[in-house]
Short mmCIF file of C-alpha atoms in Angstrom, two decimals:
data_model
loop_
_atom_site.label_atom_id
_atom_site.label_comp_id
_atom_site.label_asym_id
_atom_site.label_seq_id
_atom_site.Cartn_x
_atom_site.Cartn_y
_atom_site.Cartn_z
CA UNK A 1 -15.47 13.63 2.09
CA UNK A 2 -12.36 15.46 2.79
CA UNK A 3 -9.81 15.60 -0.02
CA UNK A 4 -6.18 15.14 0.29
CA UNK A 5 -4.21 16.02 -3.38
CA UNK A 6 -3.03 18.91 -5.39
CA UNK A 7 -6.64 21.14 -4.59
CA UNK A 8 -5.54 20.42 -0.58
CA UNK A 9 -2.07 22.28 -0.63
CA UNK A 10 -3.35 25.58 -0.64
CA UNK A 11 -5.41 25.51 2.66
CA UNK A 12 -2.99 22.76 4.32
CA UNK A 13 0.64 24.13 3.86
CA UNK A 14 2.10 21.16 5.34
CA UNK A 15 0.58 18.79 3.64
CA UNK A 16 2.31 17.21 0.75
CA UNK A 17 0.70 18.93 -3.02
CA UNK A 18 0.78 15.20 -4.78
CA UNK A 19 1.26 12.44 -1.55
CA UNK A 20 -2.34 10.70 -0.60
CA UNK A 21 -1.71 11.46 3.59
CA UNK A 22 -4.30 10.62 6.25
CA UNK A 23 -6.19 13.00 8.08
CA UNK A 24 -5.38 11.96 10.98
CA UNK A 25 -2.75 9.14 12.42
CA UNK A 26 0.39 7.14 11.74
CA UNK A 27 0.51 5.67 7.59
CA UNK A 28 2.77 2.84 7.20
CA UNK A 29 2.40 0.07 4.12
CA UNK A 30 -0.23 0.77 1.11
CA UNK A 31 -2.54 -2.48 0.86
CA UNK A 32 -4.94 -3.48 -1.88
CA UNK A 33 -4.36 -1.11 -4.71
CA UNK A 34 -7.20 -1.98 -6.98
CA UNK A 35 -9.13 -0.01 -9.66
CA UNK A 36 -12.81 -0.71 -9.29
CA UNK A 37 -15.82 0.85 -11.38
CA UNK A 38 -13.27 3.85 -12.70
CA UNK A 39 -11.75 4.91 -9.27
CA UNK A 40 -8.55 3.67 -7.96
CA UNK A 41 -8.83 2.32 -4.32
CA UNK A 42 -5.56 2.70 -1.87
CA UNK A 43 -5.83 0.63 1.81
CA UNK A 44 -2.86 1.38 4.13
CA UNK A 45 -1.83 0.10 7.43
CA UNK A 46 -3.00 3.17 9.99
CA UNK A 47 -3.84 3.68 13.57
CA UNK A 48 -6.45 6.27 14.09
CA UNK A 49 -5.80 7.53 17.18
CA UNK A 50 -1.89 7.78 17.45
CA UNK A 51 1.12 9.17 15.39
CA UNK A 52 2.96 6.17 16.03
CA UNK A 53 2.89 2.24 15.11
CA UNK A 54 0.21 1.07 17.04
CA UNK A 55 -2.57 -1.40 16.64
CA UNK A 56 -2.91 -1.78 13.13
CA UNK A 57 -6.02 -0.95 11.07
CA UNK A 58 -6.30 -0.34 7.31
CA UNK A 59 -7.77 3.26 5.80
CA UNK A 60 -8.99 3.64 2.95
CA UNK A 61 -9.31 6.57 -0.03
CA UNK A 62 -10.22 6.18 -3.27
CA UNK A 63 -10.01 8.50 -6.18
CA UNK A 64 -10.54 9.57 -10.00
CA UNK A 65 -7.17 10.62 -11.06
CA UNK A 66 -4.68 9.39 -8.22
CA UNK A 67 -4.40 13.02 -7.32
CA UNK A 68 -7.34 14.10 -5.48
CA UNK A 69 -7.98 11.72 -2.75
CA UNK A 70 -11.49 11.29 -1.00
CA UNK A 71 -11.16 9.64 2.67
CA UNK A 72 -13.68 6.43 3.69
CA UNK A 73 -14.12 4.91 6.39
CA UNK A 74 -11.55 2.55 8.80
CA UNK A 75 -11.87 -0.25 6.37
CA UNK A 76 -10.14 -3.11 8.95
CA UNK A 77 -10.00 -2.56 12.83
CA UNK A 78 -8.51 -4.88 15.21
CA UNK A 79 -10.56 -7.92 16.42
CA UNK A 80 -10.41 -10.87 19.29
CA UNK A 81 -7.88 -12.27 16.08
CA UNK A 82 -5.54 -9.57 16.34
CA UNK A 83 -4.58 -6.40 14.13
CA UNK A 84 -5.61 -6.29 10.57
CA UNK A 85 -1.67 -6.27 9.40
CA UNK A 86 -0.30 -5.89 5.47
CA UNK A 87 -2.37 -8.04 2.42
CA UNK A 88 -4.31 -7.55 -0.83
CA UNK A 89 -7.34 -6.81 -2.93
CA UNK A 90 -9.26 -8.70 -5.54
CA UNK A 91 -12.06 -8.53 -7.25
CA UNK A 92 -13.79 -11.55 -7.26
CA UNK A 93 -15.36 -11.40 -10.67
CA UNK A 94 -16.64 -15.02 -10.96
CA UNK A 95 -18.08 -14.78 -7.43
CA UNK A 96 -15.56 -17.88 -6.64
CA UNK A 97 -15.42 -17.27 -2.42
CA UNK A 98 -19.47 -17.11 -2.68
CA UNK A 99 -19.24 -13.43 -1.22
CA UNK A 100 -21.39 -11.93 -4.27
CA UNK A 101 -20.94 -10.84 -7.94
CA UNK A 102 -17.58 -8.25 -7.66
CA UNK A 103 -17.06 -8.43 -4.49
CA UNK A 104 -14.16 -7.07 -2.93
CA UNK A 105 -11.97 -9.47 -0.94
CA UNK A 106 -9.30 -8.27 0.96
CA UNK A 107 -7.03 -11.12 2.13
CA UNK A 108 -5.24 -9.74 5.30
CA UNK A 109 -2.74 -10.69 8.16
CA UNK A 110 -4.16 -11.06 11.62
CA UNK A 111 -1.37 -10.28 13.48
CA UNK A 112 -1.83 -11.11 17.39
CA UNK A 113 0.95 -10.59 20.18
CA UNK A 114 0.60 -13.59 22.96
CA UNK A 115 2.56 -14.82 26.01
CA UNK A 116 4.84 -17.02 23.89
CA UNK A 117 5.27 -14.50 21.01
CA UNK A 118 3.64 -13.27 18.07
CA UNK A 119 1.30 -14.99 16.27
CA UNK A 120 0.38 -14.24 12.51
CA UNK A 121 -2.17 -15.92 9.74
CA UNK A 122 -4.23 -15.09 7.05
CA UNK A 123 -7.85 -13.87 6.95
CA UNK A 124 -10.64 -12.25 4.55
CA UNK A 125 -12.63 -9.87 4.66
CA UNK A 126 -15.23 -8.62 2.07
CA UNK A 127 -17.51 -5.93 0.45
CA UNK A 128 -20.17 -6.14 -2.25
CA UNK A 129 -20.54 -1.97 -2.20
CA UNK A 130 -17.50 -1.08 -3.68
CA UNK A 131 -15.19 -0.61 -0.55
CA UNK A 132 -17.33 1.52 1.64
CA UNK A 133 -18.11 -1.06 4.56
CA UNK A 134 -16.82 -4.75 5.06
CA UNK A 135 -17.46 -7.71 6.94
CA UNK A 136 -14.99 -10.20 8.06
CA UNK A 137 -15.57 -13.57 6.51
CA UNK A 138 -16.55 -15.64 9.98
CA UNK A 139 -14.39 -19.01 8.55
CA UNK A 140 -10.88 -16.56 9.76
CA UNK A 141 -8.18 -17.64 9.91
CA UNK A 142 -8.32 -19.41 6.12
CA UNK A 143 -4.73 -20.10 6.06
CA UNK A 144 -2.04 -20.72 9.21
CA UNK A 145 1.62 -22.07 8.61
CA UNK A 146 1.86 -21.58 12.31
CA UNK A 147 4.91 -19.58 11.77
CA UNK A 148 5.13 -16.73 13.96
CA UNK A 149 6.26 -14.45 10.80
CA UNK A 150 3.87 -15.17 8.43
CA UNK A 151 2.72 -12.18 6.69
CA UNK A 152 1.60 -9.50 3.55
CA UNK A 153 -0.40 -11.96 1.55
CA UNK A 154 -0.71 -10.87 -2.12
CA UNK A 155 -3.43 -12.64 -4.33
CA UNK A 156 -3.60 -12.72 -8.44
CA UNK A 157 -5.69 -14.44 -10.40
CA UNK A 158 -4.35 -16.91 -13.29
CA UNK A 159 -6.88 -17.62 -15.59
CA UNK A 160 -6.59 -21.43 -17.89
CA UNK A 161 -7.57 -21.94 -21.64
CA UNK A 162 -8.80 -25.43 -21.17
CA UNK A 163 -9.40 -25.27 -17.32
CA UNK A 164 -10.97 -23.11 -14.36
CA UNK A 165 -8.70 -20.37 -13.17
CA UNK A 166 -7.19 -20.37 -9.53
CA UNK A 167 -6.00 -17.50 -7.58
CA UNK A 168 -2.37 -17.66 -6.50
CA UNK A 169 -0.96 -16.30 -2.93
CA UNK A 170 3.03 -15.18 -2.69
CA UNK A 171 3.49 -15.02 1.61
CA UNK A 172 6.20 -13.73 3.37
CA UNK A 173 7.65 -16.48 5.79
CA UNK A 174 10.65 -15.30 7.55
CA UNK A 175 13.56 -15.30 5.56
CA UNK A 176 11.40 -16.82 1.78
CA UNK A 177 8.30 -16.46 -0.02
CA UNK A 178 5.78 -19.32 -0.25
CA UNK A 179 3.32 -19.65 -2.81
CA UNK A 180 -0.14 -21.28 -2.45
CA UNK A 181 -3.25 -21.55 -4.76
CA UNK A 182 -7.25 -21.74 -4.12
CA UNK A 183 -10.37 -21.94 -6.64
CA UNK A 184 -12.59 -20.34 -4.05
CA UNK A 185 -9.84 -17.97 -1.90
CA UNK A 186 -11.26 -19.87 1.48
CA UNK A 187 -9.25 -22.97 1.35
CA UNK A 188 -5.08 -22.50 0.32
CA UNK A 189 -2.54 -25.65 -0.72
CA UNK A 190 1.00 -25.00 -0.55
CA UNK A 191 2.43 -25.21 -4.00
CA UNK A 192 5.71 -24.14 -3.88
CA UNK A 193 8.72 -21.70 -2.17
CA UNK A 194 11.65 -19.78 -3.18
CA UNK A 195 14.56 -18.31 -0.81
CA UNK A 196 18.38 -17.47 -1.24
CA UNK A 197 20.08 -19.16 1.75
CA UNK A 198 23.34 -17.09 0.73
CA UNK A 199 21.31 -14.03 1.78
CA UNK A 200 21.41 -13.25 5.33
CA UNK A 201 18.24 -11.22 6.02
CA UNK A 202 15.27 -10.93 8.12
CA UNK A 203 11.90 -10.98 6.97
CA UNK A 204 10.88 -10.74 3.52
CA UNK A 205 8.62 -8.55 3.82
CA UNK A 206 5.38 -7.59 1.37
CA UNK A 207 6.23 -9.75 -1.43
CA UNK A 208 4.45 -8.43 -4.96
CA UNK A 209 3.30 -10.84 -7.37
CA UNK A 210 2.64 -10.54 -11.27
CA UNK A 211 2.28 -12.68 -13.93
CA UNK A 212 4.73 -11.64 -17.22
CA UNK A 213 3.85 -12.86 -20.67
#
């Protein structure tokens, strides 16, 4: 695979020494950091085939030591749902969406441009060999507020002394963050929101979430 890291600078001057870059194509917002089977895995929003925004895909490279960087496959490519916009990665440790033991589950935007507007909702997508190819789960879209900014879905999972765990969702929707929960990351109920009406703003976009004990 080519490498992009430290060992790269020498024979690619204008490459940056300690920056993961693409080989080729715009880079825009890193999606589903996750560490899986001792390599760290880095998604990003990327188009392919232009230097500019365009329609939205998600590379993939994965590495050792977050310096050298080895370059996979398009992970996400646009479908008859749209562009595969911002989200997250989990590993699905209990099997809960039925996908297999450890799978990967990316939970995405599909982000589609119509007549009316833009139209954006939330999707999964899966892989059960650690990254390397993925398969859209064929139940898409799992969640729609039928807001047309509705985006950057980012999953943890809470996990209950005396009760089965649920993941939890924060969502960018226009100008606040709602929160939903699942058992099995297919089906999502609302179960809360937060905003700051004082704050004129646009979207909020890419939300993190983390749990602090």
């Amino acid at each position: 695979s080519h490498m992009s890291g430290t060992s790269d600078a020498r024979r690619a001057p204008l490459r940056a020494a300690v920056h993961l870059t693409p080989p080729i194509g715009w880079m825009n917002d890193p999606n589903g950091l996750c560490r899986e089977d001792g390599r760290w895995h880095v998604f990003y929003q990327h188009d392919p085939i232009s230097d500019r925004h365009g329609p939205m895909h998600w590379g993939h490279a994965s590495s050792s030591d977050l310096v050298q960087w080895a370059h996979h496959p398009v992970a996400l490519a646009p479908d008859e749902r749209g562009g595969a916009f911002s989200g997250s990665i989990v590993i699905d440790h209990g099997d809960s969406a039925g996908f297999g033991d450890d799978a990967m589950v990316a939970v995405f935007t599909h982000h589609r441009d119509t007549a009316t507007g833009q139209r954006q909702s939330q999707s999964l997508a899966f892989s059960v060999d650690g990254g390397e190819s993925w398969t859209k789960f064929d139940g898409n879209p799992v969640l729609d507020t039928g807001d047309a900014d509705a985006r950057d879905p980012h999953v943890i999972r809470f996990e209950h002394e005396r009760a089965d765990g649920h993941w939890a969702m924060s969502l960018a929707v226009g100008d606040r963050i709602d929160f939903f929960r699942s058992t099995d990351l297919r089906h999502w109920t609302a179960s809360g929101s937060f905003s700051a009406p004082r704050i004129d703003s646009n979207v909020w976009e890419c939300p993190n979430l983390c749990r602090i004990e």
